[in-house]
Coordinates of C-alpha atoms in Angstrom, one line a residue:
M1 CA -36.5 10.9 18.8
T2 CA -33.4 8.8 19.0
T3 CA -33.1 6.4 21.7
P4 CA -29.9 7.2 24.0
E5 CA -27.3 4.8 24.6
R6 CA -27.6 2.8 27.8
S7 CA -26.4 3.7 31.3
R8 CA -22.8 2.9 32.2
W9 CA -20.7 2.4 35.0
V10 CA -17.1 4.0 35.1
R11 CA -14.4 3.0 37.8
P12 CA -10.7 2.7 36.6
A13 CA -9.2 0.0 38.7
L14 CA -8.3 0.9 42.2
L15 CA -9.4 4.3 42.1
G16 CA -12.6 4.2 44.1
P17 CA -16.2 2.9 44.0
P18 CA -18.0 3.2 40.5
I19 CA -20.2 6.1 39.4
R20 CA -23.2 5.5 37.2
I21 CA -23.7 7.8 34.4
D22 CA -27.2 7.9 32.7
P23 CA -27.8 9.2 29.3
V24 CA -31.2 11.1 29.2
L25 CA -32.7 12.7 26.1
K26 CA -33.1 16.6 26.4
P27 CA -36.4 18.0 25.3
G28 CA -34.7 20.2 22.7
G29 CA -32.5 17.5 21.0
G30 CA -29.4 15.9 22.1
V31 CA -28.3 13.7 25.2
R32 CA -27.6 14.9 28.7
H33 CA -25.3 12.5 30.8
L34 CA -26.5 12.5 34.4
V35 CA -23.9 11.5 36.8
H36 CA -25.1 9.6 40.0
L37 CA -22.3 9.7 42.8
G38 CA -22.4 7.2 45.5
P39 CA -23.0 8.5 49.3
D40 CA -19.2 8.7 50.1
D41 CA -18.5 10.7 46.8
T42 CA -21.6 12.8 47.6
R43 CA -20.4 13.7 51.0
R44 CA -17.2 14.9 49.9
Y45 CA -18.1 16.9 47.0
V46 CA -21.0 18.6 49.3
A47 CA -18.6 19.4 52.1
A48 CA -15.8 20.9 49.8
V49 CA -18.3 23.1 47.8
R50 CA -20.2 24.0 50.9
S51 CA -17.0 25.8 52.3
V52 CA -16.9 28.1 48.9
L53 CA -20.8 28.7 48.8
P54 CA -20.8 31.9 50.7
V55 CA -18.1 33.6 48.6
V56 CA -19.8 32.6 45.3
E57 CA -23.1 33.8 46.5
R58 CA -21.8 37.1 47.9
A59 CA -19.9 37.7 44.3
S60 CA -23.1 36.9 42.6
G61 CA -25.3 39.6 41.1
P62 CA -29.1 39.8 40.7
W63 CA -28.6 39.0 37.0
A64 CA -27.4 35.5 37.8
M65 CA -31.0 34.0 38.0
A66 CA -30.8 30.3 38.2
N67 CA -29.1 27.8 40.5
R68 CA -28.6 30.3 43.5
G69 CA -27.6 28.2 46.7
R70 CA -28.0 28.3 50.3
M71 CA -26.4 26.6 53.4
T72 CA -28.5 23.9 55.0
P73 CA -28.0 21.9 58.1
E74 CA -27.3 18.7 55.7
G75 CA -25.0 20.6 53.5
L76 CA -26.2 22.8 50.7
A77 CA -29.5 23.4 48.5
L78 CA -30.4 25.3 45.4
E79 CA -33.3 27.9 45.4
D80 CA -36.7 26.3 44.2
W81 CA -36.6 26.7 40.3
R82 CA -40.2 27.7 40.2
A83 CA -39.4 30.9 42.2
A84 CA -36.3 31.4 40.1
R85 CA -38.1 31.0 36.8
G86 CA -40.9 33.2 37.9
R87 CA -38.2 36.0 38.5
F88 CA -36.5 35.3 35.1
R89 CA -39.8 35.8 33.2
A90 CA -40.6 39.0 35.0
A91 CA -37.2 40.3 34.6
T92 CA -37.2 39.3 31.0
R93 CA -40.5 41.1 30.1
S94 CA -39.3 44.3 31.9
N95 CA -36.0 44.3 29.8
L96 CA -37.7 43.6 26.6
D97 CA -39.8 46.5 26.8
G98 CA -36.9 49.0 26.5
A99 CA -34.8 47.0 24.3
A100 CA -34.4 47.3 20.4
S101 CA -32.1 44.4 19.9
V102 CA -31.2 41.5 22.2
F103 CA -28.1 39.2 22.1
L104 CA -28.6 35.5 23.1
G105 CA -25.6 33.5 24.0
D106 CA -25.2 29.9 24.9
I107 CA -22.1 27.6 25.9
R108 CA -21.6 24.4 24.2
D109 CA -20.9 21.5 26.4
C110 CA -20.6 23.8 29.3
Y111 CA -20.5 21.5 32.4
G112 CA -18.3 18.9 30.8
S113 CA -15.7 21.9 29.5
M114 CA -15.3 22.9 33.2
G115 CA -12.4 21.1 34.3
W116 CA -10.9 21.2 37.8
V117 CA -8.1 23.5 36.7
T118 CA -10.9 26.1 35.3
V119 CA -12.9 25.7 38.5
I120 CA -9.9 26.4 40.7
S121 CA -8.8 29.4 38.8
A122 CA -12.5 30.9 39.2
L123 CA -12.6 30.3 42.9
R124 CA -9.1 32.0 43.3
R125 CA -10.4 34.9 41.2
L126 CA -13.1 35.3 43.9
G127 CA -10.3 35.6 46.8
L128 CA -11.1 32.1 48.1
D129 CA -8.6 30.7 50.6
P130 CA -6.2 28.3 48.5
A131 CA -6.9 25.5 50.8
A132 CA -10.5 25.7 50.1
A133 CA -10.2 25.8 46.5
G134 CA -7.8 23.1 46.5
R135 CA -10.3 20.7 48.3
V136 CA -12.7 21.4 45.5
G137 CA -10.0 20.7 43.0
A138 CA -9.0 17.5 44.6
V139 CA -12.7 16.1 44.5
L140 CA -13.0 17.1 40.6
A141 CA -9.7 15.7 39.8
D142 CA -10.5 12.4 41.7
L143 CA -13.8 12.2 39.7
E144 CA -12.1 13.0 36.6
R145 CA -9.5 10.1 37.0
R146 CA -12.6 7.9 37.6
G147 CA -14.5 8.7 34.3
V148 CA -16.4 12.1 34.8
R149 CA -15.8 14.8 32.5
G150 CA -15.8 18.3 33.8
L151 CA -18.4 19.1 36.5
P152 CA -20.9 16.2 37.2
V153 CA -24.2 16.9 35.8
G154 CA -27.0 16.4 38.4
P155 CA -25.5 17.2 41.8
D156 CA -26.4 20.6 43.2
A157 CA -22.8 21.1 44.2
S158 CA -22.1 21.6 40.2
A159 CA -24.5 24.3 39.8
I160 CA -22.5 26.5 42.6
L161 CA -19.3 25.8 40.7
A162 CA -20.6 26.5 37.3
N163 CA -21.8 29.9 38.7
A164 CA -18.5 30.6 40.1
V165 CA -16.9 29.9 36.8
L166 CA -19.5 32.0 34.7
L167 CA -19.1 35.0 37.2
L168 CA -16.5 36.1 34.6
V169 CA -18.9 36.3 32.1
D170 CA -21.3 38.4 34.4
R171 CA -18.4 40.7 35.4
A172 CA -17.4 41.3 31.6
F173 CA -21.0 42.5 30.8
A174 CA -21.3 44.3 33.9
S175 CA -18.1 46.3 33.3
E176 CA -19.3 47.3 29.8
G177 CA -22.4 48.6 31.4
L178 CA -24.7 46.3 29.6
T179 CA -28.2 45.1 30.8
F180 CA -28.3 41.3 31.0
L181 CA -29.6 38.3 32.6
R182 CA -28.0 34.9 33.0
W183 CA -30.1 31.6 33.5
V184 CA -27.3 28.7 33.9
D185 CA -25.3 29.2 30.7
D186 CA -27.8 30.8 28.8
V187 CA -27.3 34.9 28.6
A188 CA -29.8 37.6 27.2
V189 CA -28.2 41.2 26.8
F190 CA -30.9 43.8 26.4
A191 CA -29.4 46.5 23.9
P192 CA -30.8 49.9 22.8
N193 CA -29.6 49.1 19.2
Q194 CA -28.0 46.3 17.3
A195 CA -24.4 47.7 17.5
V196 CA -24.5 47.2 21.1
A197 CA -25.9 43.6 20.8
K198 CA -23.1 42.9 18.4
H199 CA -20.5 44.2 21.1
A200 CA -22.1 42.0 23.6
N201 CA -21.5 39.0 21.2
D202 CA -17.7 40.0 21.0
V203 CA -17.5 40.3 24.7
F204 CA -19.2 36.9 25.2
R205 CA -16.7 35.2 22.8
R206 CA -13.8 36.7 24.3
V207 CA -14.4 35.8 27.8
L208 CA -15.3 32.1 26.9
A209 CA -12.2 31.9 24.9
H210 CA -10.3 33.0 28.1
L211 CA -12.2 30.4 30.2
G212 CA -11.5 27.6 27.7
L213 CA -15.3 27.2 26.9
R214 CA -16.8 27.1 23.4
V215 CA -19.9 29.2 22.0
N216 CA -22.8 27.2 20.9
E217 CA -23.1 28.7 17.4
A218 CA -26.7 27.3 17.0
K219 CA -27.9 29.4 19.8
T220 CA -25.8 32.3 20.1
V221 CA -27.5 35.1 18.0
V222 CA -28.7 38.5 17.9
V223 CA -32.3 39.1 17.3
D224 CA -35.1 41.7 17.6
P225 CA -37.1 41.9 20.7
V226 CA -39.9 39.7 19.2
G227 CA -37.7 37.2 18.4
A228 CA -36.1 37.1 21.8
R229 CA -39.5 36.9 23.6
T230 CA -40.2 33.9 21.7
R231 CA -36.8 32.2 22.3
L232 CA -36.9 33.1 26.0
L233 CA -40.5 33.0 27.0
G234 CA -42.3 31.1 24.3
S235 CA -44.0 27.9 25.2
S236 CA -41.3 25.8 23.6
S237 CA -38.6 27.5 25.1
S238 CA -36.5 25.3 27.7
L239 CA -36.1 28.7 29.8
A240 CA -39.9 28.8 30.0
T241 CA -40.9 25.4 30.7
G242 CA -38.0 23.5 32.2
T243 CA -36.5 23.4 35.5
A244 CA -33.0 24.8 36.5
R245 CA -31.8 21.4 36.7
D246 CA -33.1 20.4 33.3
M247 CA -31.2 23.4 31.8
I248 CA -27.9 22.2 33.2
R249 CA -26.4 21.2 29.8
P250 CA -23.5 18.5 30.0
P251 CA -20.4 20.0 28.5

């Protein structure tokens, strides 16, 4: 296993306190860059996202299985990943029983590709007040100026915003009458035949192109139910063994 590069501190002159970015090896290969914000940045980020959380949650359907948020006295929190994973596994087994073909989709460099313009556009599509969307955009634009690409990987607030962006994927699948689940940026569409699964692939690619996101070709495939079960529930699957936070992929 390759040793990741060292942690780094980023702070362009006069723009704010430094931000630490830690490279961490992912279980399936590659490196995840975890962003550690200071107390002031964390408070600003949480305060901005807390105001949009109810809107995102109301718009999220039951197919969005991971990183569901709730308000807390301190700000916000994500659902415990163990409960979410148990729900995902049960729903996957149930849907596999009636499927003849399964489309599996994944986004390349998902969080890093979600710049502040993409996030603001997603929040406005949800009908969010322009001022509230602007506050989120201002925080993300400030972090970008200070060296953070896209959504910072690690903070719970980023997971809420990622779900807001990926609601467009959910809505596209739902409008086509497809049966699907989404765990962070992994999607599974359970189809009655291969033609429907291939159509789901086309829908996925079209929506990602609209969002300015890229397909992870290595993990975007049409498989039979046996192959899908192995990929989604097998002992080596990150969806079966990892936490929701572990499956947050840096874009």
